[in-house]
Amino acid sequence: MNRFNSNIGSLPTELIVSIMQSVVLGGFEDFFNFFVAWSQTQKVAVVVKLLDEFPVRELYKFRNSGGDADTNSFDRFFRIGEQLRISDAVLYQRCRDIFRGVGNIDAHLEVLDGLASSGHFLSMVAVFILRNLYREPNRVYTLVDIVRIFNHPGYERLIKPTLAYLKHLYSSIHGLDILNKPKVEPSCILHHSVIVTDVALLKGSRAREKCLFCDLAAILNVFCNSESHM
């Protein structure tokens, strides 16, 4: 172990998180190299603890922000995150495979449903969207998903940033060959003359902010409208 690795290995994880959040702004390759150097000084449990505390979902937007080396580093980081069972990384990888038509969609949805059942709000919203876009409507699943989302104690606080993270996720994958591109554009069953997009929800449209069905339509439109509203 060289002196640099030894030095960063002794830093508190809170400081490592702050450094990583700064380093990523200069490129994902630098971020990944720093993460690897630090990880080599730690036990796996410590690495997992740090990634559980690190806002991995905030990294979605960086996949296409640099050169090939940055993109490759991004993909390697998220593969490692999935192997370590970091929820945000698992979500990213499963969504990526669904959009690209890789593997079994039902198996991917089952994994996301497991994350949602454990309290991972991002997965609660994602599995609701993906199940409705890529599978025949199932009233039982739909009801369970809706109740789980709207009964979450942090719904009002989390839904807007959650939709933003999912838009970043889809946008980052969109540079790849998407085989299963969503075509549906759901509308509110009460205000059905208007196609409701996530933009209205994200901006807190006062006219419909209390309408459950507008919220549902906005959620379902996240991937359908990501290209035109990014």
mmCIF file with all atom_site columns, C-alpha atoms in Angstrom:
data_model
loop_
_atom_site.group_PDB
_atom_site.id
_atom_site.type_symbol
_atom_site.label_atom_id
_atom_site.label_alt_id
_atom_site.label_comp_id
_atom_site.label_asym_id
_atom_site.label_entity_id
_atom_site.label_seq_id
_atom_site.pdbx_PDB_ins_code
_atom_site.Cartn_x
_atom_site.Cartn_y
_atom_site.Cartn_z
_atom_site.occupancy
_atom_site.B_iso_or_equiv
_atom_site.pdbx_formal_charge
_atom_site.auth_seq_id
_atom_site.auth_comp_id
_atom_site.auth_asym_id
_atom_site.auth_atom_id
_atom_site.pdbx_PDB_model_num
ATOM 1   C CA . MET A 1 1   ? 0.000   0.000   0.000   1.00 0.00 ? 1   MET A CA 1
ATOM 2   C CA . ASN A 1 2   ? 1.524   3.346   -1.022  1.00 0.00 ? 2   ASN A CA 1
ATOM 3   C CA . ARG A 1 3   ? 1.537   6.432   1.176   1.00 0.00 ? 3   ARG A CA 1
ATOM 4   C CA . PHE A 1 4   ? -1.321  8.099   -0.740  1.00 0.00 ? 4   PHE A CA 1
ATOM 5   C CA . ASN A 1 5   ? -3.602  5.106   -0.258  1.00 0.00 ? 5   ASN A CA 1
ATOM 6   C CA . SER A 1 6   ? -2.599  4.866   3.378   1.00 0.00 ? 6   SER A CA 1
ATOM 7   C CA . ASN A 1 7   ? -3.414  8.527   3.943   1.00 0.00 ? 7   ASN A CA 1
ATOM 8   C CA . ILE A 1 8   ? -6.854  8.476   2.331   1.00 0.00 ? 8   ILE A CA 1
ATOM 9   C CA . GLY A 1 9   ? -7.605  5.201   4.062   1.00 0.00 ? 9   GLY A CA 1
ATOM 10  C CA . SER A 1 10  ? -7.372  6.918   7.424   1.00 0.00 ? 10  SER A CA 1
ATOM 11  C CA . LEU A 1 11  ? -9.844  9.676   6.556   1.00 0.00 ? 11  LEU A CA 1
ATOM 12  C CA . PRO A 1 12  ? -13.372 9.522   8.035   1.00 0.00 ? 12  PRO A CA 1
ATOM 13  C CA . THR A 1 13  ? -16.045 8.291   5.631   1.00 0.00 ? 13  THR A CA 1
ATOM 14  C CA . GLU A 1 14  ? -17.966 11.566  5.912   1.00 0.00 ? 14  GLU A CA 1
ATOM 15  C CA . LEU A 1 15  ? -14.955 13.382  4.462   1.00 0.00 ? 15  LEU A CA 1
ATOM 16  C CA . ILE A 1 16  ? -14.518 10.738  1.755   1.00 0.00 ? 16  ILE A CA 1
ATOM 17  C CA . VAL A 1 17  ? -18.132 11.290  0.694   1.00 0.00 ? 17  VAL A CA 1
ATOM 18  C CA . SER A 1 18  ? -17.527 15.042  0.435   1.00 0.00 ? 18  SER A CA 1
ATOM 19  C CA . ILE A 1 19  ? -14.346 14.515  -1.578  1.00 0.00 ? 19  ILE A CA 1
ATOM 20  C CA . MET A 1 20  ? -16.115 12.131  -3.955  1.00 0.00 ? 20  MET A CA 1
ATOM 21  C CA . GLN A 1 21  ? -18.909 14.643  -4.514  1.00 0.00 ? 21  GLN A CA 1
ATOM 22  C CA . SER A 1 22  ? -16.302 17.236  -5.479  1.00 0.00 ? 22  SER A CA 1
ATOM 23  C CA . VAL A 1 23  ? -14.087 14.962  -7.574  1.00 0.00 ? 23  VAL A CA 1
ATOM 24  C CA . VAL A 1 24  ? -16.946 13.741  -9.789  1.00 0.00 ? 24  VAL A CA 1
ATOM 25  C CA . LEU A 1 25  ? -17.436 17.283  -11.078 1.00 0.00 ? 25  LEU A CA 1
ATOM 26  C CA . GLY A 1 26  ? -14.049 16.995  -12.781 1.00 0.00 ? 26  GLY A CA 1
ATOM 27  C CA . GLY A 1 27  ? -14.919 13.763  -14.565 1.00 0.00 ? 27  GLY A CA 1
ATOM 28  C CA . PHE A 1 28  ? -16.088 10.275  -13.716 1.00 0.00 ? 28  PHE A CA 1
ATOM 29  C CA . GLU A 1 29  ? -12.725 8.680   -14.436 1.00 0.00 ? 29  GLU A CA 1
ATOM 30  C CA . ASP A 1 30  ? -11.135 10.738  -11.645 1.00 0.00 ? 30  ASP A CA 1
ATOM 31  C CA . PHE A 1 31  ? -14.064 9.903   -9.370  1.00 0.00 ? 31  PHE A CA 1
ATOM 32  C CA . PHE A 1 32  ? -13.733 6.189   -10.063 1.00 0.00 ? 32  PHE A CA 1
ATOM 33  C CA . ASN A 1 33  ? -9.958  6.160   -9.612  1.00 0.00 ? 33  ASN A CA 1
ATOM 34  C CA . PHE A 1 34  ? -10.303 7.916   -6.266  1.00 0.00 ? 34  PHE A CA 1
ATOM 35  C CA . PHE A 1 35  ? -13.030 5.505   -5.186  1.00 0.00 ? 35  PHE A CA 1
ATOM 36  C CA . VAL A 1 36  ? -10.910 2.479   -6.146  1.00 0.00 ? 36  VAL A CA 1
ATOM 37  C CA . ALA A 1 37  ? -7.832  3.857   -4.374  1.00 0.00 ? 37  ALA A CA 1
ATOM 38  C CA . TRP A 1 38  ? -9.827  4.433   -1.198  1.00 0.00 ? 38  TRP A CA 1
ATOM 39  C CA . SER A 1 39  ? -11.654 1.091   -1.432  1.00 0.00 ? 39  SER A CA 1
ATOM 40  C CA . GLN A 1 40  ? -8.373  -0.813  -1.577  1.00 0.00 ? 40  GLN A CA 1
ATOM 41  C CA . THR A 1 41  ? -7.635  0.389   1.953   1.00 0.00 ? 41  THR A CA 1
ATOM 42  C CA . GLN A 1 42  ? -10.961 -0.746  3.390   1.00 0.00 ? 42  GLN A CA 1
ATOM 43  C CA . LYS A 1 43  ? -12.913 -3.872  4.202   1.00 0.00 ? 43  LYS A CA 1
ATOM 44  C CA . VAL A 1 44  ? -15.925 -4.617  2.022   1.00 0.00 ? 44  VAL A CA 1
ATOM 45  C CA . ALA A 1 45  ? -18.333 -3.773  4.849   1.00 0.00 ? 45  ALA A CA 1
ATOM 46  C CA . VAL A 1 46  ? -16.849 -0.273  5.121   1.00 0.00 ? 46  VAL A CA 1
ATOM 47  C CA . VAL A 1 47  ? -17.147 0.276   1.357   1.00 0.00 ? 47  VAL A CA 1
ATOM 48  C CA . VAL A 1 48  ? -20.781 -0.832  1.454   1.00 0.00 ? 48  VAL A CA 1
ATOM 49  C CA . LYS A 1 49  ? -21.477 1.488   4.383   1.00 0.00 ? 49  LYS A CA 1
ATOM 50  C CA . LEU A 1 50  ? -19.995 4.438   2.509   1.00 0.00 ? 50  LEU A CA 1
ATOM 51  C CA . LEU A 1 51  ? -21.979 3.712   -0.664  1.00 0.00 ? 51  LEU A CA 1
ATOM 52  C CA . ASP A 1 52  ? -25.145 3.347   1.382   1.00 0.00 ? 52  ASP A CA 1
ATOM 53  C CA . GLU A 1 53  ? -24.515 6.850   2.705   1.00 0.00 ? 53  GLU A CA 1
ATOM 54  C CA . PHE A 1 54  ? -23.385 8.290   -0.629  1.00 0.00 ? 54  PHE A CA 1
ATOM 55  C CA . PRO A 1 55  ? -26.183 9.682   -2.868  1.00 0.00 ? 55  PRO A CA 1
ATOM 56  C CA . VAL A 1 56  ? -25.456 7.268   -5.737  1.00 0.00 ? 56  VAL A CA 1
ATOM 57  C CA . ARG A 1 57  ? -28.615 8.355   -7.581  1.00 0.00 ? 57  ARG A CA 1
ATOM 58  C CA . GLU A 1 58  ? -27.073 11.796  -8.007  1.00 0.00 ? 58  GLU A CA 1
ATOM 59  C CA . LEU A 1 59  ? -24.469 10.181  -10.253 1.00 0.00 ? 59  LEU A CA 1
ATOM 60  C CA . TYR A 1 60  ? -26.979 9.064   -12.913 1.00 0.00 ? 60  TYR A CA 1
ATOM 61  C CA . LYS A 1 61  ? -26.644 12.362  -14.766 1.00 0.00 ? 61  LYS A CA 1
ATOM 62  C CA . PHE A 1 62  ? -22.878 11.978  -15.204 1.00 0.00 ? 62  PHE A CA 1
ATOM 63  C CA . ARG A 1 63  ? -22.813 8.970   -17.534 1.00 0.00 ? 63  ARG A CA 1
ATOM 64  C CA . ASN A 1 64  ? -22.735 10.975  -20.751 1.00 0.00 ? 64  ASN A CA 1
ATOM 65  C CA . SER A 1 65  ? -20.969 14.052  -19.418 1.00 0.00 ? 65  SER A CA 1
ATOM 66  C CA . GLY A 1 66  ? -17.405 13.145  -20.395 1.00 0.00 ? 66  GLY A CA 1
ATOM 67  C CA . GLY A 1 67  ? -15.305 11.096  -22.770 1.00 0.00 ? 67  GLY A CA 1
ATOM 68  C CA . ASP A 1 68  ? -15.113 7.343   -23.307 1.00 0.00 ? 68  ASP A CA 1
ATOM 69  C CA . ALA A 1 69  ? -12.878 6.871   -20.261 1.00 0.00 ? 69  ALA A CA 1
ATOM 70  C CA . ASP A 1 70  ? -15.463 8.597   -18.067 1.00 0.00 ? 70  ASP A CA 1
ATOM 71  C CA . THR A 1 71  ? -18.296 6.508   -19.508 1.00 0.00 ? 71  THR A CA 1
ATOM 72  C CA . ASN A 1 72  ? -16.360 3.274   -19.011 1.00 0.00 ? 72  ASN A CA 1
ATOM 73  C CA . SER A 1 73  ? -15.560 4.292   -15.442 1.00 0.00 ? 73  SER A CA 1
ATOM 74  C CA . PHE A 1 74  ? -19.232 5.047   -14.830 1.00 0.00 ? 74  PHE A CA 1
ATOM 75  C CA . ASP A 1 75  ? -20.278 1.611   -16.075 1.00 0.00 ? 75  ASP A CA 1
ATOM 76  C CA . ARG A 1 76  ? -17.608 -0.107  -13.986 1.00 0.00 ? 76  ARG A CA 1
ATOM 77  C CA . PHE A 1 77  ? -18.649 1.793   -10.864 1.00 0.00 ? 77  PHE A CA 1
ATOM 78  C CA . PHE A 1 78  ? -22.295 0.819   -11.262 1.00 0.00 ? 78  PHE A CA 1
ATOM 79  C CA . ARG A 1 79  ? -21.418 -2.811  -11.911 1.00 0.00 ? 79  ARG A CA 1
ATOM 80  C CA . ILE A 1 80  ? -19.448 -2.800  -8.663  1.00 0.00 ? 80  ILE A CA 1
ATOM 81  C CA . GLY A 1 81  ? -22.345 -1.083  -6.904  1.00 0.00 ? 81  GLY A CA 1
ATOM 82  C CA . GLU A 1 82  ? -24.740 -3.746  -8.134  1.00 0.00 ? 82  GLU A CA 1
ATOM 83  C CA . GLN A 1 83  ? -22.408 -6.518  -6.966  1.00 0.00 ? 83  GLN A CA 1
ATOM 84  C CA . LEU A 1 84  ? -22.308 -4.874  -3.535  1.00 0.00 ? 84  LEU A CA 1
ATOM 85  C CA . ARG A 1 85  ? -26.135 -4.656  -3.588  1.00 0.00 ? 85  ARG A CA 1
ATOM 86  C CA . ILE A 1 86  ? -26.272 -0.877  -3.349  1.00 0.00 ? 86  ILE A CA 1
ATOM 87  C CA . SER A 1 87  ? -29.938 -0.129  -4.037  1.00 0.00 ? 87  SER A CA 1
ATOM 88  C CA . ASP A 1 88  ? -29.447 2.888   -6.319  1.00 0.00 ? 88  ASP A CA 1
ATOM 89  C CA . ALA A 1 89  ? -26.907 0.960   -8.397  1.00 0.00 ? 89  ALA A CA 1
ATOM 90  C CA . VAL A 1 90  ? -29.073 -2.162  -8.624  1.00 0.00 ? 90  VAL A CA 1
ATOM 91  C CA . LEU A 1 91  ? -31.983 0.017   -9.745  1.00 0.00 ? 91  LEU A CA 1
ATOM 92  C CA . TYR A 1 92  ? -29.859 1.637   -12.449 1.00 0.00 ? 92  TYR A CA 1
ATOM 93  C CA . GLN A 1 93  ? -28.587 -1.665  -13.826 1.00 0.00 ? 93  GLN A CA 1
ATOM 94  C CA . ARG A 1 94  ? -32.018 -3.285  -13.882 1.00 0.00 ? 94  ARG A CA 1
ATOM 95  C CA . CYS A 1 95  ? -33.646 -0.296  -15.584 1.00 0.00 ? 95  CYS A CA 1
ATOM 96  C CA . ARG A 1 96  ? -30.832 -0.238  -18.114 1.00 0.00 ? 96  ARG A CA 1
ATOM 97  C CA . ASP A 1 97  ? -31.403 -3.906  -18.937 1.00 0.00 ? 97  ASP A CA 1
ATOM 98  C CA . ILE A 1 98  ? -35.168 -3.426  -19.228 1.00 0.00 ? 98  ILE A CA 1
ATOM 99  C CA . PHE A 1 99  ? -34.790 -0.514  -21.633 1.00 0.00 ? 99  PHE A CA 1
ATOM 100 C CA . ARG A 1 100 ? -32.231 -2.381  -23.724 1.00 0.00 ? 100 ARG A CA 1
ATOM 101 C CA . GLY A 1 101 ? -34.218 -5.607  -23.790 1.00 0.00 ? 101 GLY A CA 1
ATOM 102 C CA . VAL A 1 102 ? -31.485 -7.531  -21.980 1.00 0.00 ? 102 VAL A CA 1
ATOM 103 C CA . GLY A 1 103 ? -32.490 -10.517 -19.859 1.00 0.00 ? 103 GLY A CA 1
ATOM 104 C CA . ASN A 1 104 ? -35.902 -11.320 -18.453 1.00 0.00 ? 104 ASN A CA 1
ATOM 105 C CA . ILE A 1 105 ? -38.091 -8.294  -17.733 1.00 0.00 ? 105 ILE A CA 1
ATOM 106 C CA . ASP A 1 106 ? -40.117 -10.127 -15.092 1.00 0.00 ? 106 ASP A CA 1
ATOM 107 C CA . ALA A 1 107 ? -36.918 -11.075 -13.260 1.00 0.00 ? 107 ALA A CA 1
ATOM 108 C CA . HIS A 1 108 ? -35.741 -7.457  -13.350 1.00 0.00 ? 108 HIS A CA 1
ATOM 109 C CA . LEU A 1 109 ? -39.106 -6.247  -12.060 1.00 0.00 ? 109 LEU A CA 1
ATOM 110 C CA . GLU A 1 110 ? -38.984 -8.816  -9.274  1.00 0.00 ? 110 GLU A CA 1
ATOM 111 C CA . VAL A 1 111 ? -35.638 -7.425  -8.122  1.00 0.00 ? 111 VAL A CA 1
ATOM 112 C CA . LEU A 1 112 ? -36.986 -3.866  -8.211  1.00 0.00 ? 112 LEU A CA 1
ATOM 113 C CA . ASP A 1 113 ? -40.092 -4.963  -6.332  1.00 0.00 ? 113 ASP A CA 1
ATOM 114 C CA . GLY A 1 114 ? -37.854 -6.448  -3.654  1.00 0.00 ? 114 GLY A CA 1
ATOM 115 C CA . LEU A 1 115 ? -36.045 -3.121  -3.295  1.00 0.00 ? 115 LEU A CA 1
ATOM 116 C CA . ALA A 1 116 ? -39.379 -1.316  -3.132  1.00 0.00 ? 116 ALA A CA 1
ATOM 117 C CA . SER A 1 117 ? -40.628 -3.684  -0.437  1.00 0.00 ? 117 SER A CA 1
ATOM 118 C CA . SER A 1 118 ? -37.539 -2.878  1.615   1.00 0.00 ? 118 SER A CA 1
ATOM 119 C CA . GLY A 1 119 ? -38.505 0.819   1.620   1.00 0.00 ? 119 GLY A CA 1
ATOM 120 C CA . HIS A 1 120 ? -36.449 2.094   -1.329  1.00 0.00 ? 120 HIS A CA 1
ATOM 121 C CA . PHE A 1 121 ? -38.734 4.873   -2.592  1.00 0.00 ? 121 PHE A CA 1
ATOM 122 C CA . LEU A 1 122 ? -36.939 5.298   -5.916  1.00 0.00 ? 122 LEU A CA 1
ATOM 123 C CA . SER A 1 123 ? -37.669 1.641   -6.677  1.00 0.00 ? 123 SER A CA 1
ATOM 124 C CA . MET A 1 124 ? -41.293 1.998   -5.558  1.00 0.00 ? 124 MET A CA 1
ATOM 125 C CA . VAL A 1 125 ? -41.842 4.632   -8.232  1.00 0.00 ? 125 VAL A CA 1
ATOM 126 C CA . ALA A 1 126 ? -39.696 2.928   -10.879 1.00 0.00 ? 126 ALA A CA 1
ATOM 127 C CA . VAL A 1 127 ? -41.351 -0.489  -10.593 1.00 0.00 ? 127 VAL A CA 1
ATOM 128 C CA . PHE A 1 128 ? -44.806 1.110   -10.769 1.00 0.00 ? 128 PHE A CA 1
ATOM 129 C CA . ILE A 1 129 ? -43.861 2.911   -13.978 1.00 0.00 ? 129 ILE A CA 1
ATOM 130 C CA . LEU A 1 130 ? -42.083 -0.009  -15.610 1.00 0.00 ? 130 LEU A CA 1
ATOM 131 C CA . ARG A 1 131 ? -44.762 -2.546  -14.748 1.00 0.00 ? 131 ARG A CA 1
ATOM 132 C CA . ASN A 1 132 ? -47.402 -0.353  -16.362 1.00 0.00 ? 132 ASN A CA 1
ATOM 133 C CA . LEU A 1 133 ? -45.323 0.411   -19.445 1.00 0.00 ? 133 LEU A CA 1
ATOM 134 C CA . TYR A 1 134 ? -43.967 -3.051  -20.177 1.00 0.00 ? 134 TYR A CA 1
ATOM 135 C CA . ARG A 1 135 ? -46.526 -5.489  -18.831 1.00 0.00 ? 135 ARG A CA 1
ATOM 136 C CA . GLU A 1 136 ? -50.243 -6.059  -19.278 1.00 0.00 ? 136 GLU A CA 1
ATOM 137 C CA . PRO A 1 137 ? -52.206 -4.101  -16.659 1.00 0.00 ? 137 PRO A CA 1
ATOM 138 C CA . ASN A 1 138 ? -52.677 -6.040  -13.436 1.00 0.00 ? 138 ASN A CA 1
ATOM 139 C CA . ARG A 1 139 ? -55.071 -4.431  -10.978 1.00 0.00 ? 139 ARG A CA 1
ATOM 140 C CA . VAL A 1 140 ? -53.585 -6.152  -7.958  1.00 0.00 ? 140 VAL A CA 1
ATOM 141 C CA . TYR A 1 141 ? -50.012 -5.078  -8.724  1.00 0.00 ? 141 TYR A CA 1
ATOM 142 C CA . THR A 1 142 ? -51.142 -1.587  -9.689  1.00 0.00 ? 142 THR A CA 1
ATOM 143 C CA . LEU A 1 143 ? -53.110 -1.118  -6.479  1.00 0.00 ? 143 LEU A CA 1
ATOM 144 C CA . VAL A 1 144 ? -50.255 -2.411  -4.333  1.00 0.00 ? 144 VAL A CA 1
ATOM 145 C CA . ASP A 1 145 ? -47.791 -0.103  -6.103  1.00 0.00 ? 145 ASP A CA 1
ATOM 146 C CA . ILE A 1 146 ? -50.038 2.949   -5.779  1.00 0.00 ? 146 ILE A CA 1
ATOM 147 C CA . VAL A 1 147 ? -50.774 2.361   -2.105  1.00 0.00 ? 147 VAL A CA 1
ATOM 148 C CA . ARG A 1 148 ? -47.082 1.794   -1.392  1.00 0.00 ? 148 ARG A CA 1
ATOM 149 C CA . ILE A 1 149 ? -46.073 5.045   -3.102  1.00 0.00 ? 149 ILE A CA 1
ATOM 150 C CA . PHE A 1 150 ? -48.757 7.334   -1.720  1.00 0.00 ? 150 PHE A CA 1
ATOM 151 C CA . ASN A 1 151 ? -48.631 5.859   1.776   1.00 0.00 ? 151 ASN A CA 1
ATOM 152 C CA . HIS A 1 152 ? -44.898 6.444   2.030   1.00 0.00 ? 152 HIS A CA 1
ATOM 153 C CA . PRO A 1 153 ? -44.367 9.023   4.798   1.00 0.00 ? 153 PRO A CA 1
ATOM 154 C CA . GLY A 1 154 ? -41.949 10.966  2.618   1.00 0.00 ? 154 GLY A CA 1
ATOM 155 C CA . TYR A 1 155 ? -44.090 11.072  -0.531  1.00 0.00 ? 155 TYR A CA 1
ATOM 156 C CA . GLU A 1 156 ? -44.627 14.846  -0.658  1.00 0.00 ? 156 GLU A CA 1
ATOM 157 C CA . ARG A 1 157 ? -40.955 15.515  -0.004  1.00 0.00 ? 157 ARG A CA 1
ATOM 158 C CA . LEU A 1 158 ? -39.489 12.781  -2.207  1.00 0.00 ? 158 LEU A CA 1
ATOM 159 C CA . ILE A 1 159 ? -41.660 12.534  -5.312  1.00 0.00 ? 159 ILE A CA 1
ATOM 160 C CA . LYS A 1 160 ? -40.287 15.560  -7.187  1.00 0.00 ? 160 LYS A CA 1
ATOM 161 C CA . PRO A 1 161 ? -36.577 14.739  -6.761  1.00 0.00 ? 161 PRO A CA 1
ATOM 162 C CA . THR A 1 162 ? -37.371 11.069  -7.409  1.00 0.00 ? 162 THR A CA 1
ATOM 163 C CA . LEU A 1 163 ? -38.885 11.872  -10.803 1.00 0.00 ? 163 LEU A CA 1
ATOM 164 C CA . ALA A 1 164 ? -35.873 14.049  -11.581 1.00 0.00 ? 164 ALA A CA 1
ATOM 165 C CA . TYR A 1 165 ? -33.491 11.176  -10.737 1.00 0.00 ? 165 TYR A CA 1
ATOM 166 C CA . LEU A 1 166 ? -35.472 8.790   -12.930 1.00 0.00 ? 166 LEU A CA 1
ATOM 167 C CA . LYS A 1 167 ? -35.354 11.276  -15.805 1.00 0.00 ? 167 LYS A CA 1
ATOM 168 C CA . HIS A 1 168 ? -31.574 11.485  -15.411 1.00 0.00 ? 168 HIS A CA 1
ATOM 169 C CA . LEU A 1 169 ? -31.401 7.693   -15.374 1.00 0.00 ? 169 LEU A CA 1
ATOM 170 C CA . TYR A 1 170 ? -33.384 7.365   -18.594 1.00 0.00 ? 170 TYR A CA 1
ATOM 171 C CA . SER A 1 171 ? -31.444 10.164  -20.256 1.00 0.00 ? 171 SER A CA 1
ATOM 172 C CA . SER A 1 172 ? -28.126 8.483   -19.428 1.00 0.00 ? 172 SER A CA 1
ATOM 173 C CA . ILE A 1 173 ? -29.302 5.198   -20.905 1.00 0.00 ? 173 ILE A CA 1
ATOM 174 C CA . HIS A 1 174 ? -30.822 6.896   -23.935 1.00 0.00 ? 174 HIS A CA 1
ATOM 175 C CA . GLY A 1 175 ? -27.371 7.210   -25.490 1.00 0.00 ? 175 GLY A CA 1
ATOM 176 C CA . LEU A 1 176 ? -27.407 3.416   -25.817 1.00 0.00 ? 176 LEU A CA 1
ATOM 177 C CA . ASP A 1 177 ? -29.530 1.339   -28.167 1.00 0.00 ? 177 ASP A CA 1
ATOM 178 C CA . ILE A 1 178 ? -32.887 1.295   -26.417 1.00 0.00 ? 178 ILE A CA 1
ATOM 179 C CA . LEU A 1 179 ? -34.918 -1.590  -27.752 1.00 0.00 ? 179 LEU A CA 1
ATOM 180 C CA . ASN A 1 180 ? -37.928 -1.204  -25.482 1.00 0.00 ? 180 ASN A CA 1
ATOM 181 C CA . LYS A 1 181 ? -38.711 2.474   -25.838 1.00 0.00 ? 181 LYS A CA 1
ATOM 182 C CA . PRO A 1 182 ? -41.874 3.472   -23.935 1.00 0.00 ? 182 PRO A CA 1
ATOM 183 C CA . LYS A 1 183 ? -44.656 4.690   -26.221 1.00 0.00 ? 183 LYS A CA 1
ATOM 184 C CA . VAL A 1 184 ? -47.520 5.234   -23.793 1.00 0.00 ? 184 VAL A CA 1
ATOM 185 C CA . GLU A 1 185 ? -48.520 8.735   -22.724 1.00 0.00 ? 185 GLU A CA 1
ATOM 186 C CA . PRO A 1 186 ? -51.081 8.278   -19.925 1.00 0.00 ? 186 PRO A CA 1
ATOM 187 C CA . SER A 1 187 ? -53.388 11.121  -19.019 1.00 0.00 ? 187 SER A CA 1
ATOM 188 C CA . CYS A 1 188 ? -55.346 11.972  -15.902 1.00 0.00 ? 188 CYS A CA 1
ATOM 189 C CA . ILE A 1 189 ? -58.705 10.164  -15.891 1.00 0.00 ? 189 ILE A CA 1
ATOM 190 C CA . LEU A 1 190 ? -60.374 13.298  -14.495 1.00 0.00 ? 190 LEU A CA 1
ATOM 191 C CA . HIS A 1 191 ? -58.569 15.836  -16.686 1.00 0.00 ? 191 HIS A CA 1
ATOM 192 C CA . HIS A 1 192 ? -58.313 13.424  -19.611 1.00 0.00 ? 192 HIS A CA 1
ATOM 193 C CA . SER A 1 193 ? -58.392 16.147  -22.237 1.00 0.00 ? 193 SER A CA 1
ATOM 194 C CA . VAL A 1 194 ? -54.884 17.100  -21.124 1.00 0.00 ? 194 VAL A CA 1
ATOM 195 C CA . ILE A 1 195 ? -51.790 14.928  -21.405 1.00 0.00 ? 195 ILE A CA 1
ATOM 196 C CA . VAL A 1 196 ? -50.136 15.463  -18.049 1.00 0.00 ? 196 VAL A CA 1
ATOM 197 C CA . THR A 1 197 ? -46.359 15.436  -18.036 1.00 0.00 ? 197 THR A CA 1
ATOM 198 C CA . ASP A 1 198 ? -43.897 15.275  -15.212 1.00 0.00 ? 198 ASP A CA 1
ATOM 199 C CA . VAL A 1 199 ? -43.065 18.942  -15.813 1.00 0.00 ? 199 VAL A CA 1
ATOM 200 C CA . ALA A 1 200 ? -46.328 20.057  -14.215 1.00 0.00 ? 200 ALA A CA 1
ATOM 201 C CA . LEU A 1 201 ? -45.682 17.925  -11.157 1.00 0.00 ? 201 LEU A CA 1
ATOM 202 C CA . LEU A 1 202 ? -42.050 18.935  -10.836 1.00 0.00 ? 202 LEU A CA 1
ATOM 203 C CA . LYS A 1 203 ? -42.999 22.597  -11.012 1.00 0.00 ? 203 LYS A CA 1
ATOM 204 C CA . GLY A 1 204 ? -45.774 22.104  -8.470  1.00 0.00 ? 204 GLY A CA 1
ATOM 205 C CA . SER A 1 205 ? -48.715 23.122  -10.652 1.00 0.00 ? 205 SER A CA 1
ATOM 206 C CA . ARG A 1 206 ? -51.227 24.554  -8.179  1.00 0.00 ? 206 ARG A CA 1
ATOM 207 C CA . ALA A 1 207 ? -54.184 23.775  -10.435 1.00 0.00 ? 207 ALA A CA 1
ATOM 208 C CA . ARG A 1 208 ? -53.732 20.028  -10.089 1.00 0.00 ? 208 ARG A CA 1
ATOM 209 C CA . GLU A 1 209 ? -51.375 19.514  -7.174  1.00 0.00 ? 209 GLU A CA 1
ATOM 210 C CA . LYS A 1 210 ? -54.123 17.839  -5.125  1.00 0.00 ? 210 LYS A CA 1
ATOM 211 C CA . CYS A 1 211 ? -55.232 15.484  -7.911  1.00 0.00 ? 211 CYS A CA 1
ATOM 212 C CA . LEU A 1 212 ? -54.067 11.914  -7.296  1.00 0.00 ? 212 LEU A CA 1
ATOM 213 C CA . PHE A 1 213 ? -54.698 10.905  -10.901 1.00 0.00 ? 213 PHE A CA 1
ATOM 214 C CA . CYS A 1 214 ? -52.700 13.817  -12.299 1.00 0.00 ? 214 CYS A CA 1
ATOM 215 C CA . ASP A 1 215 ? -49.831 12.728  -10.069 1.00 0.00 ? 215 ASP A CA 1
ATOM 216 C CA . LEU A 1 216 ? -50.121 9.154   -11.349 1.00 0.00 ? 216 LEU A CA 1
ATOM 217 C CA . ALA A 1 217 ? -50.160 10.294  -14.978 1.00 0.00 ? 217 ALA A CA 1
ATOM 218 C CA . ALA A 1 218 ? -47.170 12.536  -14.344 1.00 0.00 ? 218 ALA A CA 1
ATOM 219 C CA . ILE A 1 219 ? -45.255 9.657   -12.781 1.00 0.00 ? 219 ILE A CA 1
ATOM 220 C CA . LEU A 1 220 ? -46.076 7.303   -15.656 1.00 0.00 ? 220 LEU A CA 1
ATOM 221 C CA . ASN A 1 221 ? -44.947 9.881   -18.216 1.00 0.00 ? 221 ASN A CA 1
ATOM 222 C CA . VAL A 1 222 ? -41.427 10.281  -16.823 1.00 0.00 ? 222 VAL A CA 1
ATOM 223 C CA . PHE A 1 223 ? -39.760 7.932   -19.303 1.00 0.00 ? 223 PHE A CA 1
ATOM 224 C CA . CYS A 1 224 ? -42.170 8.651   -22.165 1.00 0.00 ? 224 CYS A CA 1
ATOM 225 C CA . ASN A 1 225 ? -41.398 12.367  -22.153 1.00 0.00 ? 225 ASN A CA 1
ATOM 226 C CA . SER A 1 226 ? -37.784 12.457  -21.018 1.00 0.00 ? 226 SER A CA 1
ATOM 227 C CA . GLU A 1 227 ? -36.451 13.449  -24.430 1.00 0.00 ? 227 GLU A CA 1
ATOM 228 C CA . SER A 1 228 ? -38.664 16.474  -24.845 1.00 0.00 ? 228 SER A CA 1
ATOM 229 C CA . HIS A 1 229 ? -38.525 17.783  -21.284 1.00 0.00 ? 229 HIS A CA 1
ATOM 230 C CA . MET A 1 230 ? -34.938 17.295  -20.195 1.00 0.00 ? 230 MET A CA 1
#
